[in-house]
CSV table of C-alpha atoms in Angstrom, one decimal:
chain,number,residue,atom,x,y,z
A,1,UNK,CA,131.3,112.9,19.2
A,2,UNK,CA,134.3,114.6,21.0
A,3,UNK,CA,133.4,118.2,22.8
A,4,UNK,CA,135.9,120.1,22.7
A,5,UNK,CA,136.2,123.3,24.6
A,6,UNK,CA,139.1,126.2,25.5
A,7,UNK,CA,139.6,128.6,27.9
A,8,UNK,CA,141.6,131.7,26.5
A,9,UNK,CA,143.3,132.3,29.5
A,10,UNK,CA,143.9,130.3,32.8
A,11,UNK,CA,141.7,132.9,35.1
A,12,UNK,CA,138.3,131.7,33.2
A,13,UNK,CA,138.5,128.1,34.4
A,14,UNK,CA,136.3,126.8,36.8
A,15,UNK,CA,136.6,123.4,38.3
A,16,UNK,CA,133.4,121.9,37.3
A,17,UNK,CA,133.8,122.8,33.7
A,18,UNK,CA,137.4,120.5,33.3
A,19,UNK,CA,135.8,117.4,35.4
A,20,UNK,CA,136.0,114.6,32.8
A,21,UNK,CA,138.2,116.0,30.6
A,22,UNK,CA,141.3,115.3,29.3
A,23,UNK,CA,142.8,119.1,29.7
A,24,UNK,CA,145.6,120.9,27.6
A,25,UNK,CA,147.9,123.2,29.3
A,26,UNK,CA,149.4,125.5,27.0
A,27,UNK,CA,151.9,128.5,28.0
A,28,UNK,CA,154.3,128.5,24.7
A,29,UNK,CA,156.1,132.1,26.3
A,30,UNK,CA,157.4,129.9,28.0
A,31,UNK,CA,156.0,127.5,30.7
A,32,UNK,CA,155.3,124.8,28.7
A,33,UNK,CA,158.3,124.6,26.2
A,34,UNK,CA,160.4,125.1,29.4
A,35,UNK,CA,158.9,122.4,31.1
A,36,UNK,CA,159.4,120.5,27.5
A,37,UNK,CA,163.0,121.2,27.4
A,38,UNK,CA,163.3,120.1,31.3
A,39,UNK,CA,162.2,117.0,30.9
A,40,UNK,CA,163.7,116.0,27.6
A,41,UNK,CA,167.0,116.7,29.5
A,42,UNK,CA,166.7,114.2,32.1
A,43,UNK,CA,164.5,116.0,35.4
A,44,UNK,CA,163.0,114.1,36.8
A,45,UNK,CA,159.8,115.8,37.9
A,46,UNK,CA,158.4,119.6,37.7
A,47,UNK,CA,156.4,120.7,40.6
A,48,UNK,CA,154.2,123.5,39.4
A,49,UNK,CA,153.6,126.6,42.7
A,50,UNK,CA,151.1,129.3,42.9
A,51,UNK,CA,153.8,131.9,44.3
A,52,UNK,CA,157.7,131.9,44.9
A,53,UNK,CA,157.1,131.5,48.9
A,54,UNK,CA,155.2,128.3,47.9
A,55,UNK,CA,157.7,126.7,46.0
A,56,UNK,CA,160.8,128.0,48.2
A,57,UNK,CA,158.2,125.7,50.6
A,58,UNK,CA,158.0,123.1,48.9
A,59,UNK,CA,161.9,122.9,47.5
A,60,UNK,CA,163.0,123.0,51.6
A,61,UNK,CA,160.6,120.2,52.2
A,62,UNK,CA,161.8,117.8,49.3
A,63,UNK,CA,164.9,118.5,50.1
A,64,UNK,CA,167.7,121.0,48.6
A,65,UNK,CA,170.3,118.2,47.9
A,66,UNK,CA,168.9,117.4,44.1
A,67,UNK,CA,166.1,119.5,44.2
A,68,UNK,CA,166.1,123.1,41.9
A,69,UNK,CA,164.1,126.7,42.1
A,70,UNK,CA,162.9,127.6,39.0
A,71,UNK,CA,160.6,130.6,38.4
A,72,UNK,CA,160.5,134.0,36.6
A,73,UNK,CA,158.8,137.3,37.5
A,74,UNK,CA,158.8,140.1,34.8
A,75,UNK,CA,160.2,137.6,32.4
A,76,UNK,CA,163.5,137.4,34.8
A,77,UNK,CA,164.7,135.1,37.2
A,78,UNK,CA,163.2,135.1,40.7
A,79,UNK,CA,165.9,136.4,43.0
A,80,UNK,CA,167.1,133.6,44.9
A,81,UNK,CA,166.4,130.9,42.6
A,82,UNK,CA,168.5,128.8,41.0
A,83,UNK,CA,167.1,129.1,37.5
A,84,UNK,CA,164.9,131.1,35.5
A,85,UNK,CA,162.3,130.2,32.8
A,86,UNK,CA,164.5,130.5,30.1
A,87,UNK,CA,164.3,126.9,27.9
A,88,UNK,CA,167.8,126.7,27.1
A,89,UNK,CA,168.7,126.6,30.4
A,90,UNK,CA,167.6,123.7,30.9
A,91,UNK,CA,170.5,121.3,30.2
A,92,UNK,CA,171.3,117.8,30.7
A,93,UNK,CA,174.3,118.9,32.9
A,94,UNK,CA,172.3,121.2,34.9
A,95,UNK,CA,168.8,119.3,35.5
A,96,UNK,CA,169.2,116.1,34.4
A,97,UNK,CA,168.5,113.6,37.5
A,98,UNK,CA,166.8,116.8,39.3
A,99,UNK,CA,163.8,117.9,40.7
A,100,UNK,CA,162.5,121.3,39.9
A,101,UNK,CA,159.9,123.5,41.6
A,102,UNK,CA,158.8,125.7,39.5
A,103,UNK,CA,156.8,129.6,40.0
A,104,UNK,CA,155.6,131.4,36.6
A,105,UNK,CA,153.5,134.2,36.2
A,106,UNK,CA,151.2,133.2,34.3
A,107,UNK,CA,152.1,128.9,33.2
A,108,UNK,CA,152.1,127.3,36.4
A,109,UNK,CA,148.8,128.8,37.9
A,110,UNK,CA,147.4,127.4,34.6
A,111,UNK,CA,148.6,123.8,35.5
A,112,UNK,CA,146.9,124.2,39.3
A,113,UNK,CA,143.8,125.4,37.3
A,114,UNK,CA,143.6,122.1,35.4
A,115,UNK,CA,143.8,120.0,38.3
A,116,UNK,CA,139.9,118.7,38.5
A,117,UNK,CA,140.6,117.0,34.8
A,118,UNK,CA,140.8,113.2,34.6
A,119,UNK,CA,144.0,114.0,32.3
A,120,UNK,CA,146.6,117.1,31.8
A,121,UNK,CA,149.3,117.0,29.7
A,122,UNK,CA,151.3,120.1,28.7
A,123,UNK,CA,151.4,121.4,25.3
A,124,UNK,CA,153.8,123.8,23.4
A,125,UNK,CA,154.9,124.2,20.0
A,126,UNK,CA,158.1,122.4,21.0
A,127,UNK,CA,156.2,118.7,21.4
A,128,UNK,CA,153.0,119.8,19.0
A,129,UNK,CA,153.1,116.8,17.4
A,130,UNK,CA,153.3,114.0,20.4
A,131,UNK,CA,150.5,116.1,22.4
A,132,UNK,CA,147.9,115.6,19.7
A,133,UNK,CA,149.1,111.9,19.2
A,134,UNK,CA,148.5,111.8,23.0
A,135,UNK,CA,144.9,113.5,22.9
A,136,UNK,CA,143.8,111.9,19.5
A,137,UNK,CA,141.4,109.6,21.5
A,138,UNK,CA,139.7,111.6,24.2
A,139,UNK,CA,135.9,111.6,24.4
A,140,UNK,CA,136.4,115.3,26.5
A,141,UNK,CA,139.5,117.9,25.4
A,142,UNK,CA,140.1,121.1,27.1
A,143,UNK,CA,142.4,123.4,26.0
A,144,UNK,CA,143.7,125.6,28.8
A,145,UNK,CA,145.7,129.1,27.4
A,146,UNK,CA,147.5,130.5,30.4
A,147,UNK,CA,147.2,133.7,28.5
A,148,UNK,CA,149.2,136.6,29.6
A,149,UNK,CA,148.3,138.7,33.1
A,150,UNK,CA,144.3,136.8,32.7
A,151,UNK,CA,144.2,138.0,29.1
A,152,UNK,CA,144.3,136.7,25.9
A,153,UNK,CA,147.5,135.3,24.3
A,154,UNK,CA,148.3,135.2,20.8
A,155,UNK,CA,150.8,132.3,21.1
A,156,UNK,CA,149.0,129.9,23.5
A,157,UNK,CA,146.0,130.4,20.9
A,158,UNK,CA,148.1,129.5,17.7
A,159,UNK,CA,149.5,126.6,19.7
A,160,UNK,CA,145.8,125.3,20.5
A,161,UNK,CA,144.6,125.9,17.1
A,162,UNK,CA,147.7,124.0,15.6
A,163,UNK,CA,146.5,120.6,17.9
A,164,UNK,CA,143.0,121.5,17.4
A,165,UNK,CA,143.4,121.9,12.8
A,166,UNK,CA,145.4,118.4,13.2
A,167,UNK,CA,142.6,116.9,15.4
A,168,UNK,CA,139.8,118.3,12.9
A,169,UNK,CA,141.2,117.3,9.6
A,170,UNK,CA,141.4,121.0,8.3
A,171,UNK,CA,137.8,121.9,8.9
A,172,UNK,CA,136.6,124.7,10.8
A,173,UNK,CA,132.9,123.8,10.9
A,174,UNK,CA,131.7,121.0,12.9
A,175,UNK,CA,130.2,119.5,10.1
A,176,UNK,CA,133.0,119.5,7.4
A,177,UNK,CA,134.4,121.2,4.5
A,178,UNK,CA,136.4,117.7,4.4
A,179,UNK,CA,137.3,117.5,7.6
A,180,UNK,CA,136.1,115.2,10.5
A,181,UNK,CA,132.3,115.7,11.4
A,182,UNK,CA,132.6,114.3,14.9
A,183,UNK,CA,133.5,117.3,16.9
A,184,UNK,CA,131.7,119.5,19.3
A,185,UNK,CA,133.7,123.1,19.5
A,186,UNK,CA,132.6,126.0,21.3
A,187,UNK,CA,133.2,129.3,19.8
A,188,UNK,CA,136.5,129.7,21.3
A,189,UNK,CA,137.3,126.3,20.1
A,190,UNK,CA,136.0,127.4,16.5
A,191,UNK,CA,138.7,131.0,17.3
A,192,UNK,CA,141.5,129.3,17.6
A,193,UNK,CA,141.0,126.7,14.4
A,194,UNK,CA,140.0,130.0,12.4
A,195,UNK,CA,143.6,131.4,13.9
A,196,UNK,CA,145.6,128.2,13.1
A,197,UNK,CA,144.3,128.4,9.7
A,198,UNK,CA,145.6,131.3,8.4
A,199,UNK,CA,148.9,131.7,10.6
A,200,UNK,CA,151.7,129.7,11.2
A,201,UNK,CA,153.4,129.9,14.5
A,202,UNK,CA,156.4,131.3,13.1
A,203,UNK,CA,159.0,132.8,15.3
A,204,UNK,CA,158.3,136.2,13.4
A,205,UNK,CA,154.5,135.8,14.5
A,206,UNK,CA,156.1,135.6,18.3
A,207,UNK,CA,157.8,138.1,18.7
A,208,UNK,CA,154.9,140.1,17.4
A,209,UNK,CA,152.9,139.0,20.2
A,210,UNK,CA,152.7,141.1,23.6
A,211,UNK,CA,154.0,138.0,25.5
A,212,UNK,CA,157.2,137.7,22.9
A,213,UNK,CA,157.9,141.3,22.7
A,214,UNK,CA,157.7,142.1,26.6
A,215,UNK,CA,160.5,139.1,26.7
A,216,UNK,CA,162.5,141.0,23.6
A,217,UNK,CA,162.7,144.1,26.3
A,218,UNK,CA,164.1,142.2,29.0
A,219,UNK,CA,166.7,140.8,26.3
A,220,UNK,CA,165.2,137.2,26.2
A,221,UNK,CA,164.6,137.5,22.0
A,222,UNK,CA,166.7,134.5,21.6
A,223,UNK,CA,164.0,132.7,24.0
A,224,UNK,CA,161.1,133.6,21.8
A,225,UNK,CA,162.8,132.0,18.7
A,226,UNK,CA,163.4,128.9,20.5
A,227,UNK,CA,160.1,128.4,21.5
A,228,UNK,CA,158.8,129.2,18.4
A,229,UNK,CA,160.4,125.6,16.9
A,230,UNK,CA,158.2,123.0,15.8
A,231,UNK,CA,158.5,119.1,17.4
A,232,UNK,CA,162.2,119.3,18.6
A,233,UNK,CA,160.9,116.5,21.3
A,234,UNK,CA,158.7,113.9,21.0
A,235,UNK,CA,157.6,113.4,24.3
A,236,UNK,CA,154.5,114.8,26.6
A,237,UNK,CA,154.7,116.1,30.0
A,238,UNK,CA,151.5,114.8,32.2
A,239,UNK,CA,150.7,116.0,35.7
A,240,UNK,CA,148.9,113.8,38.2
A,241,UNK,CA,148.8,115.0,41.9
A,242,UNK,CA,150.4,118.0,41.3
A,243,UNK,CA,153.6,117.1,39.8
A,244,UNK,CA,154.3,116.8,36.2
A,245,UNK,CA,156.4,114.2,34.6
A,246,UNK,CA,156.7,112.5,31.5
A,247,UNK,CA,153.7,110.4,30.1
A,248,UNK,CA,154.1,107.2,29.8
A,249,UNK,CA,152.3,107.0,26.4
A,250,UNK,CA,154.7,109.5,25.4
């Protein structure tokens, strides 16, 4: 039997309810397809920060030399930092052999939320298809939305449930419709299947969503439709102590 359980938004997770899991952090506007991007260009290493003073901390101490800001408030750029959260600027040429300290409003804190997991890997529609390769075997799966401002986000729930119907086999029952008959889901688990089910992350769906039109109003539409594409990497981003990098299983 696998249990599998997910949190709606970042701000619901509790320590002792990840310990033993394998955990999925999903922020698809836009932590996690940033973070994606980043590492399919060559950084080296994200270092996910609770607050911009944190990471301007923790950039200083690793040293400036090959070492980047990277953060957003408001959708925009953190003043000061050298880049924003914006996936396509994320390039070879300007990250490649780099490491990047990163402060988001709503992805990173998700990533410091998941820390207690024996596992987390970072999900986004981006890499959808080497994230549930990676997680295919887990006795324990957590999904972890970051939501939007601790509420509920359409697109980190459509990611999940995209994972989650490829995991189940199509069913949104535990016990079939011709699907597997070896899962545990909670309700929210069952939510996000029923979601995934009848939508398709589409780029259209995303910039319906409040997360993809607040970006639209800040003039960051061309961001949404990016992160709306499906498996441009096949890689996974795992975070162990704190710092993500890629998985070696992936």
């Amino acid at each position: 039997m696998i249990v599998i359980r997910t949190f709606l938004t970042a701000a619901e997770v509790g320590p002792t309810e990840i310990e033993g899991s394998t955990a999925v952090v999903i922020d698809v506007l836009r932590a996690t397809s940033t973070i994606v991007e980043a590492l399919g260009a060559g950084a080296r290493a994200v270092y996910p920060t609770d607050s911009a003073e944190e990471a301007a901390r923790l950039a200083n101490s690793l040293g400036r030399d090959d070492t980047l800001l990277c953060g957003e408030r408001r959708g925009l750029k953190i003043e000061g930092f050298d880049l924003g959260n914006s996936p396509a600027e994320f390039t070879t040429e300007r990250v490649g052999g780099k490491r990047l300290v990163m402060s988001t409003t709503n992805g990173t804190r998700a990533f410091l939320a998941a820390e207690h997991a024996v596992r987390v890997v970072a999900a986004s529609l981006l890499n959808l298809s080497a994230v549930r390769r990676a997680v295919a075997g887990a006795e324990r799966l957590t999904f972890i939305c970051a939501g939007r401002e601790n509420r509920f986000s359409l697109d980190d729930a459509l990611c999940a449930g995209m994972i989650l119907r490829d995991l189940a086999g199509g069913t949104s029952s535990k016990k079939g419709r011709g699907g597997r008959s070896d899962l545990d889901l909670d309700d929210a688990s069952r939510a996000v299947l029923a979601l995934a089910q009848v939508h398709e992350p589409s780029a259209d769906i995303l910039l319906e969503t409040a997360a993809g039109a607040a970006l639209v109003e800040v003039g960051l539409r061309d961001d949404v439709v990016y992160c709306a594409s499906r498996d441009r990497h096949d890689l996974v981003p795992e975070m162990h102590d704190r710092v993500i990098r890629l998985s070696e299983e992936g």
